[in-house]
C-alpha atoms as a printed R data frame, in Angstrom:
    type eleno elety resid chain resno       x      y      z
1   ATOM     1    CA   UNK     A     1 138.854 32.125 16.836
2   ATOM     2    CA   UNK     A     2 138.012 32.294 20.218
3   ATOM     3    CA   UNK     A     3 136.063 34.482 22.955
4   ATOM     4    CA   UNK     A     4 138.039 36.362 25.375
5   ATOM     5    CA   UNK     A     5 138.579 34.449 28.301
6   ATOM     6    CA   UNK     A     6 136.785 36.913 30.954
7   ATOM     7    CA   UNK     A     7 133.460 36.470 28.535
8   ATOM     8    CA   UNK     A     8 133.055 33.070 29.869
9   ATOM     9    CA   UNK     A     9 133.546 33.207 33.383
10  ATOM    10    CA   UNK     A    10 131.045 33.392 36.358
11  ATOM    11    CA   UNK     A    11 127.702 35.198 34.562
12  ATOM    12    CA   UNK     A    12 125.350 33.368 32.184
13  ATOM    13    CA   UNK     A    13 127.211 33.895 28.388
14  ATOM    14    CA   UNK     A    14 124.664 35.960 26.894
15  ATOM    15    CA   UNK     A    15 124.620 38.123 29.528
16  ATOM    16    CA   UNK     A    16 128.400 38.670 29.241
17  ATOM    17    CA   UNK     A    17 128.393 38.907 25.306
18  ATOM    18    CA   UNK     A    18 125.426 41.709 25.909
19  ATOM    19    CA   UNK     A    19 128.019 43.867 27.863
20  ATOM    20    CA   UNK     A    20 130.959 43.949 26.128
21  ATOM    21    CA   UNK     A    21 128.846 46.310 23.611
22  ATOM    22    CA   UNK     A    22 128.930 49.294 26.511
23  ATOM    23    CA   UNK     A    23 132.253 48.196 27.311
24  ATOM    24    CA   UNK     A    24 135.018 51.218 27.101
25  ATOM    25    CA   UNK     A    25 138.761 50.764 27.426
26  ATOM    26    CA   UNK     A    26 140.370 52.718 29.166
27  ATOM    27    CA   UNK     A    27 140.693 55.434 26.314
28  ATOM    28    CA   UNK     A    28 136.872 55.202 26.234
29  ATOM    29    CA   UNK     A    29 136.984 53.464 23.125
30  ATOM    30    CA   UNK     A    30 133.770 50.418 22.472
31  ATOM    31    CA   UNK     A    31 135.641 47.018 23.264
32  ATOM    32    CA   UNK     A    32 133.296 45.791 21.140
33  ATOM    33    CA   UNK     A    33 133.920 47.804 17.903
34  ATOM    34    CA   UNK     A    34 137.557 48.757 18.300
35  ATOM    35    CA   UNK     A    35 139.017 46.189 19.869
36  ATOM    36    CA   UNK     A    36 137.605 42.752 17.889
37  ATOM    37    CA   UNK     A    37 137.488 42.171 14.174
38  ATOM    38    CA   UNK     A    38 133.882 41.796 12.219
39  ATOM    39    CA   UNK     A    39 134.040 38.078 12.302
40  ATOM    40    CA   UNK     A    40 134.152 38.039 15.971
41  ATOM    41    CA   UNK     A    41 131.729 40.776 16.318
42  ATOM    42    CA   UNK     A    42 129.210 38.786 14.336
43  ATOM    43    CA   UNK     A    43 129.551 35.550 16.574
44  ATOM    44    CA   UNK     A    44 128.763 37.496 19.459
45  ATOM    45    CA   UNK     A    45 125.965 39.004 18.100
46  ATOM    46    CA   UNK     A    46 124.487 35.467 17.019
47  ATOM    47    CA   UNK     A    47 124.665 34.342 20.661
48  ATOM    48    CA   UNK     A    48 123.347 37.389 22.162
49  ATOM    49    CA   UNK     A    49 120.579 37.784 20.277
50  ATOM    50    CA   UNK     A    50 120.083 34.459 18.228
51  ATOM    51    CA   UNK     A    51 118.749 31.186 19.330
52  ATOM    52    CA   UNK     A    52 115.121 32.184 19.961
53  ATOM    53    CA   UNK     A    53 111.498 31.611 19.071
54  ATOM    54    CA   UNK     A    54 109.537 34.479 18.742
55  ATOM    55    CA   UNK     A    55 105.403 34.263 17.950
56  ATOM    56    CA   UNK     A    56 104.720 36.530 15.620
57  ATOM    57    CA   UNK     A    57 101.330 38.153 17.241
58  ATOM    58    CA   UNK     A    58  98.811 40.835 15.672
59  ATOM    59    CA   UNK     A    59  97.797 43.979 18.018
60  ATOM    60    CA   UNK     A    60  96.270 47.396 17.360
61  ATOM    61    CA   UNK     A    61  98.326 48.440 14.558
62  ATOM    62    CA   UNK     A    62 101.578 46.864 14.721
63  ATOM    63    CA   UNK     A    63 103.021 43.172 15.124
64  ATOM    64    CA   UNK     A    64 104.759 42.613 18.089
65  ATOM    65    CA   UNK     A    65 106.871 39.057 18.830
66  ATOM    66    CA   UNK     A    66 106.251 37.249 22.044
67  ATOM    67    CA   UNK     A    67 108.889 34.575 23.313
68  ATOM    68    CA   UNK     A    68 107.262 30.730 22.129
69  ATOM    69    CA   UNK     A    69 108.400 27.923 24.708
70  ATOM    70    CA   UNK     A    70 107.462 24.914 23.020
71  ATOM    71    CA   UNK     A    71 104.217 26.539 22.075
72  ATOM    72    CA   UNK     A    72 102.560 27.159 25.207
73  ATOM    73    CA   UNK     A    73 101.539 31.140 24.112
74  ATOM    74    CA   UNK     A    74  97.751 30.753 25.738
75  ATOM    75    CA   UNK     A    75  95.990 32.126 23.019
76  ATOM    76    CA   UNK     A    76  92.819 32.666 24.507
77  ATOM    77    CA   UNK     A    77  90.404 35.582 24.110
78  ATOM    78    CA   UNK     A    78  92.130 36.635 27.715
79  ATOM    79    CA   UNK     A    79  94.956 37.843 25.264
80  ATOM    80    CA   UNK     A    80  93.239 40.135 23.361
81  ATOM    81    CA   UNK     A    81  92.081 42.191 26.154
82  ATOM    82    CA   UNK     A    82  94.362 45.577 26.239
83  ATOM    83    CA   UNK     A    83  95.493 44.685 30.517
84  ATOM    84    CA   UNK     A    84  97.225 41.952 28.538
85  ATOM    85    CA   UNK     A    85 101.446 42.300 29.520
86  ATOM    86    CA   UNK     A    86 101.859 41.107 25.846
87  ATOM    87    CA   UNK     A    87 100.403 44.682 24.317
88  ATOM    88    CA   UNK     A    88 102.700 46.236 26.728
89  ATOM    89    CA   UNK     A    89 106.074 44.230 25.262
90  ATOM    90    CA   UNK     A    90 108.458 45.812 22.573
91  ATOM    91    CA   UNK     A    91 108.627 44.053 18.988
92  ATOM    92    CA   UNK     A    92 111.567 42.082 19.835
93  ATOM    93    CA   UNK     A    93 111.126 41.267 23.820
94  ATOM    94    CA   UNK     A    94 114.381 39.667 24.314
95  ATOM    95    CA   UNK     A    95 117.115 40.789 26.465
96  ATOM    96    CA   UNK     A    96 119.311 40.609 23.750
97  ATOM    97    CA   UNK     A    97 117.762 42.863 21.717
98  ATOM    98    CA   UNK     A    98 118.910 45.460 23.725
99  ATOM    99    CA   UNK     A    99 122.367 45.525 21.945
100 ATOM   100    CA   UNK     A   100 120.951 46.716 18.790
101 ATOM   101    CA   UNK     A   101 120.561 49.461 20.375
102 ATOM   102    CA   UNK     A   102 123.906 50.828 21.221
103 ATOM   103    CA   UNK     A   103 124.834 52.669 18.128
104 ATOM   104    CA   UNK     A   104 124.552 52.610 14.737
105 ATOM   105    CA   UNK     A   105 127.354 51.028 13.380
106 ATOM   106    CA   UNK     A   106 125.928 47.702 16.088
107 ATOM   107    CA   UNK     A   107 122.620 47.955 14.338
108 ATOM   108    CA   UNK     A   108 123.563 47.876 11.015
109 ATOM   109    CA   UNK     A   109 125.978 44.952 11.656
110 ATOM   110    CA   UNK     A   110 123.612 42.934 13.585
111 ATOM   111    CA   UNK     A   111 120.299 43.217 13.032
112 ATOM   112    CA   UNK     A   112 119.608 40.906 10.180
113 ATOM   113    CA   UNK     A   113 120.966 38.565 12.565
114 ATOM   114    CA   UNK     A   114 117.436 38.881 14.410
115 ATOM   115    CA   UNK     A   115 115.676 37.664 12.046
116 ATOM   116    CA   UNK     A   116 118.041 34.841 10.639
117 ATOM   117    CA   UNK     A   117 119.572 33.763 13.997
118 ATOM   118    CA   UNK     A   118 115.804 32.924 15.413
119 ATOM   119    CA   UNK     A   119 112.359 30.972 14.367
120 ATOM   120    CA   UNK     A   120 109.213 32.492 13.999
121 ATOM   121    CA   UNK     A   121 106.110 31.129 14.429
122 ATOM   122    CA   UNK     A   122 102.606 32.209 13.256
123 ATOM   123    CA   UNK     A   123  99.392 30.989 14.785
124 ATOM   124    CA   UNK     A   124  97.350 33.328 12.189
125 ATOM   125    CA   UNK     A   125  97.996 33.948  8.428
126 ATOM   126    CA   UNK     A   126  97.107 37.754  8.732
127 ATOM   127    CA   UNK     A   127  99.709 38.463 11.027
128 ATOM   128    CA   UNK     A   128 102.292 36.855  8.218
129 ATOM   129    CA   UNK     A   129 100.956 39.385  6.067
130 ATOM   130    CA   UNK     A   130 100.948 42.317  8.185
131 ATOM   131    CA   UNK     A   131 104.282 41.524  9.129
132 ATOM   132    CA   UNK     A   132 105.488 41.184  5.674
133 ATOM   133    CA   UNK     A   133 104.330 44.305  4.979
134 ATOM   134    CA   UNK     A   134 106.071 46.061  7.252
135 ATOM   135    CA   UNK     A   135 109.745 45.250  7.544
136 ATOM   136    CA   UNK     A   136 112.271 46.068  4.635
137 ATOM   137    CA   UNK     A   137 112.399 42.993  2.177
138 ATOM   138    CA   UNK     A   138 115.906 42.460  3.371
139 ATOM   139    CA   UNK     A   139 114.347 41.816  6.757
140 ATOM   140    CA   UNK     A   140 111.608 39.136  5.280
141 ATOM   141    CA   UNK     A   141 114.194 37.730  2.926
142 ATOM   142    CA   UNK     A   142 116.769 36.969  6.106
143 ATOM   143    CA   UNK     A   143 114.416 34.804  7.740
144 ATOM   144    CA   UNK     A   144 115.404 31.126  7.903
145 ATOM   145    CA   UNK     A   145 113.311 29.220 10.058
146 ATOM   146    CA   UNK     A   146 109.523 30.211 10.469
147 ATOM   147    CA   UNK     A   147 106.522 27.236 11.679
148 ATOM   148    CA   UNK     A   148 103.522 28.587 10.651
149 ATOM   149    CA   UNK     A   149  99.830 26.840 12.585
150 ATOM   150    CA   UNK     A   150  96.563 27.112 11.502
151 ATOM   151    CA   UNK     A   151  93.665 25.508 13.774
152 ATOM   152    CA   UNK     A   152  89.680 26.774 13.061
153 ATOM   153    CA   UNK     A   153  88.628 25.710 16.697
154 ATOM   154    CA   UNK     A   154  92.112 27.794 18.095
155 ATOM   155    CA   UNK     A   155  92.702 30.411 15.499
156 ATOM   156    CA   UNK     A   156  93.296 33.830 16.541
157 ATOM   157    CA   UNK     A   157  90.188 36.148 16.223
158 ATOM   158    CA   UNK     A   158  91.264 38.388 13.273
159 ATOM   159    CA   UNK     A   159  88.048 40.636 14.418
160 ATOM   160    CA   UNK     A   160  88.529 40.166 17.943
161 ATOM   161    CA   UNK     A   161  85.354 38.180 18.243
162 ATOM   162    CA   UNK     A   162  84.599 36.026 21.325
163 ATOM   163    CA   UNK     A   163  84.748 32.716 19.352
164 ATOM   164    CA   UNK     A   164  86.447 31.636 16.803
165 ATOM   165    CA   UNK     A   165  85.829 28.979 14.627
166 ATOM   166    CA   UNK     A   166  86.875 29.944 10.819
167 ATOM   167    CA   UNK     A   167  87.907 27.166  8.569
168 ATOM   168    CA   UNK     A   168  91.266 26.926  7.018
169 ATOM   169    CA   UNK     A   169  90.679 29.220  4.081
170 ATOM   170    CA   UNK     A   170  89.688 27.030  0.317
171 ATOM   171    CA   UNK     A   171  92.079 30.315 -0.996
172 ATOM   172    CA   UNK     A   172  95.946 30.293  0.424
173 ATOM   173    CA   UNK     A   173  97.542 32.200 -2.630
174 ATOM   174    CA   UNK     A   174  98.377 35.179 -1.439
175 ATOM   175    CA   UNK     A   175 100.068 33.738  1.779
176 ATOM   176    CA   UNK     A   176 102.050 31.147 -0.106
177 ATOM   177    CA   UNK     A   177 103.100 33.855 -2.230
178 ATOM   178    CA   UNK     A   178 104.297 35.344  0.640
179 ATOM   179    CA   UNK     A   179 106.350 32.538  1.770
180 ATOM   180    CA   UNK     A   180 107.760 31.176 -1.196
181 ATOM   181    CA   UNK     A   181 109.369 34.559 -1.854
182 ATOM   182    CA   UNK     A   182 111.105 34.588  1.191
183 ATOM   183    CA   UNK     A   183 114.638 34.240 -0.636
184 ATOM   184    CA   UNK     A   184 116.661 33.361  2.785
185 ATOM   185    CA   UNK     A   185 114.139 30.640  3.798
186 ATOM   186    CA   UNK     A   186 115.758 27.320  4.651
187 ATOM   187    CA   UNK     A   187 113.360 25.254  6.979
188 ATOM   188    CA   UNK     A   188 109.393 25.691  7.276
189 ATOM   189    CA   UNK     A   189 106.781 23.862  9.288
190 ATOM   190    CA   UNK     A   190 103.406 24.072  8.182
191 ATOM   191    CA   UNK     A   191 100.591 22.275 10.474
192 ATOM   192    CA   UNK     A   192  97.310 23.327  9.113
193 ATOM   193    CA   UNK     A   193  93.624 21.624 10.673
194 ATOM   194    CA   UNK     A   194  90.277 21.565  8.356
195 ATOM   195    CA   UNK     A   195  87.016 20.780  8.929
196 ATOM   196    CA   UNK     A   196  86.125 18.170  6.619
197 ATOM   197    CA   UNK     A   197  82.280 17.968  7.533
198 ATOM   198    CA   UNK     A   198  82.207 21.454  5.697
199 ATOM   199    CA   UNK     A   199  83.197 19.655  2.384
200 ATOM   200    CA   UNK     A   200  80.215 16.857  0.287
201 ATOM   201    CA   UNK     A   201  82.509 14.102 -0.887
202 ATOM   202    CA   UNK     A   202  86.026 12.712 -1.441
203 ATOM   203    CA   UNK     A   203  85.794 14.644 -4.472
204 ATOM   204    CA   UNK     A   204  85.016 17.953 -3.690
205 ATOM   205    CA   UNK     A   205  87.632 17.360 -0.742
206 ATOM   206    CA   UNK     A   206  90.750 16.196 -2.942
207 ATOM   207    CA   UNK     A   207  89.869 19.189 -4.818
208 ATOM   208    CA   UNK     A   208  89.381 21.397 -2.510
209 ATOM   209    CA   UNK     A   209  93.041 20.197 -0.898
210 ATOM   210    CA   UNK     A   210  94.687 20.833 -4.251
211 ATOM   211    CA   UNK     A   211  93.172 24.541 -4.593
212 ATOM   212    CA   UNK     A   212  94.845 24.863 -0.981
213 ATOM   213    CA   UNK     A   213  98.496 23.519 -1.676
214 ATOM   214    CA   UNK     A   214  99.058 23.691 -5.066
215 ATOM   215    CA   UNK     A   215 101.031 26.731 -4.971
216 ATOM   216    CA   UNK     A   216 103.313 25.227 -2.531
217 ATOM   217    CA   UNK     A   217 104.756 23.764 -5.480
218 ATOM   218    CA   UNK     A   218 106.858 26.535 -6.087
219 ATOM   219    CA   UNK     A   219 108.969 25.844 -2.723
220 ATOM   220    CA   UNK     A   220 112.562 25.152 -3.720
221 ATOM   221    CA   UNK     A   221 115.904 25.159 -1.690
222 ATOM   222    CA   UNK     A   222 114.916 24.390  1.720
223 ATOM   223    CA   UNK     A   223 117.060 22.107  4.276
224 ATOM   224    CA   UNK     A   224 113.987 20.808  6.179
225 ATOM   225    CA   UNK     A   225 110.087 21.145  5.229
226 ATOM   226    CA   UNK     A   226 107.332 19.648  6.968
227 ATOM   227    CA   UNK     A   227 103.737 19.442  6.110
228 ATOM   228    CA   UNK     A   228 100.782 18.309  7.538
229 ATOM   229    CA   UNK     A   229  96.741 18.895  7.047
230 ATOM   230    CA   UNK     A   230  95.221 17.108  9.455
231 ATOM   231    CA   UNK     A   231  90.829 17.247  9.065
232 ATOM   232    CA   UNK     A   232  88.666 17.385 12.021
233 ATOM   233    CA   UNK     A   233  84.868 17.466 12.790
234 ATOM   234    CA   UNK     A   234  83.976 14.021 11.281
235 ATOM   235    CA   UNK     A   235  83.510 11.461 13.832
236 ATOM   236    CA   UNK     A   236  84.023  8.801 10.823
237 ATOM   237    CA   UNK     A   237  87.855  9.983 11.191
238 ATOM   238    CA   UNK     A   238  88.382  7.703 14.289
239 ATOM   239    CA   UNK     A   239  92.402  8.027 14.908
240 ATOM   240    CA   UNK     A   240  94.890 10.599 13.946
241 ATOM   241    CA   UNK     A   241  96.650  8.686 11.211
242 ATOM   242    CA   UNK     A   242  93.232  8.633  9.585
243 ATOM   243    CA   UNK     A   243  92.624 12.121 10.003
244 ATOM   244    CA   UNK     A   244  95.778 13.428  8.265
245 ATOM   245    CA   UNK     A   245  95.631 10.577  5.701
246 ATOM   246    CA   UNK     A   246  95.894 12.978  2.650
247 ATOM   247    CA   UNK     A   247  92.985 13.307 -0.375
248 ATOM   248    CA   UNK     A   248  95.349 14.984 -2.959
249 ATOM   249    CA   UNK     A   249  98.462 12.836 -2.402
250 ATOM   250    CA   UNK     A   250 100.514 12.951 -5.556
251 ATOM   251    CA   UNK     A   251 100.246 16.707 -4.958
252 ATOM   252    CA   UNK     A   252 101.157 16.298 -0.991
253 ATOM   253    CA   UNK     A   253 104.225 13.885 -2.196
254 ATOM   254    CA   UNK     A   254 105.373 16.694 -5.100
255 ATOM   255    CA   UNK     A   255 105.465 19.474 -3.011
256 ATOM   256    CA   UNK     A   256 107.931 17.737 -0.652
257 ATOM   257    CA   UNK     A   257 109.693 16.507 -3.366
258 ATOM   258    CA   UNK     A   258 110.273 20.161 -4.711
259 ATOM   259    CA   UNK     A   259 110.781 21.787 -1.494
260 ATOM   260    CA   UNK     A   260 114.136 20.615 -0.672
261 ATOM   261    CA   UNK     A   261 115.346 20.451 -4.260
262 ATOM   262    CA   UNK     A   262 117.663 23.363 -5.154
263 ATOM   263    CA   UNK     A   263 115.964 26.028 -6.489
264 ATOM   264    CA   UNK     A   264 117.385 29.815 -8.236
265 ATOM   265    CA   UNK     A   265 116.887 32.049 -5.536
């Protein structure tokens, strides 16, 4: 099946997808709804609104998404401050997003597309659980591609501090619970940094890795998973392969295993 041939012709596609929505015949009937069958309807909806990456971002009561070009979102403490254009941007701030809003009958076909037509990224584990929080579980469960950061010289200031330098929690359950219950979940970055100066010995760092990851283990069914834990802060660490050289391997290597296994969902 095909798009109509005057969808394609002079104006960016997107843009012409967008306005076939508050397009009337001339009986005043929606192109869009009366004219194409759901199939087709659904394809244009996945190119006008799909295809993006949104950071997820934390601000006075509510999560809002700002667009993430190959991760360049300063996150400085510049952001926080209320002048800031990003407190001033909808949840969804993409031009797309605008066709959701036509009618009913548009929203309800399309806007589980939003979340599992686009990636989401997370610089800060509290926003991941704010957000969870407050979408339907439909909405959570229709997510398919989310990266998710964590750096304790970078991290977002949870208390809107002027520095922050918190180290990757010892205690992740109740994030990875979050994530490995998100049903529609098919590929997941996660890119974590520690401090290992904080930590005694080998030991008490392997350890302190497994109490971190070991519920990661119950990741199943994705198409891509990455992983990485890279430590900082110890000048011993000389090169980067060093530095994300893992202490709990066999855990590190299971967790991989299982994540792109099938899995009951």
């Amino acid at each position: 099946m095909s798009l109509p041939p005057d969808l394609v012709k002079s104006q960016p596609l997107r843009r012409q997808l967008s306005k076939l929505a508050f397009s009337d015949d001339s009986n005043g009937d929606s192109l869009l709804l009366q004219k194409l069958p759901l199939e087709l309807r659904i394809l244009i909806y996945s190119h006008v609104i799909g295809n993006d990456r949104f950071r997820l971002i934390t601000r006075p009561w509510k999560v809002v998404a700002a667009p993430d070009i190959d991760g360049n979102l300063s996150m400085t403490q510049e952001h926080f401050k209320l002048t800031n254009p990003v407190f001033r941007t909808k949840p969804f701030p993409s031009n797309g997003t605008a066709l959701l809003m036509t009618c009913r009958q548009v929203y309800s076909e399309a806007v589980d597309l939003l979340y599992s037509s686009n990636t989401f990224v997370l610089h800060d584990f509290h926003t991941l659980e704010t957000f969870a929080k407050s979408i339907p579980p439909q909405r959570l469960n229709a997510i398919r591609e989310l990266d998710i950061f964590y750096s304790p010289v970078a991290s977002i200031p949870y208390q809107h501090e002027s520095t922050a330098h918190y180290d990757l929690p010892p205690d992740l359950d109740w994030i990875w619970e979050i994530v490995t219950g998100m049903q529609g979940l098919r590929n997941l970055g996660i890119f974590l940094e520690a401090y290992s100066t904080l930590i005694v010995d080998d030991e008490d760092r392997e350890a302190c890795e497994v109490r971190r990851l070991k519920p990661l283990l119950q990741l199943g069914g994705l198409s891509t998973f990455r992983l990485e834990l890279t430590y900082i802060g110890d000048v011993r660490l000389e090169d980067q392969q060093r530095r994300m050289e893992p202490y709990a391997p066999a855990l590190r290597r299971a967790i991989i295993d299982n994540a792109t296994k099938p899995k009951n969902r």
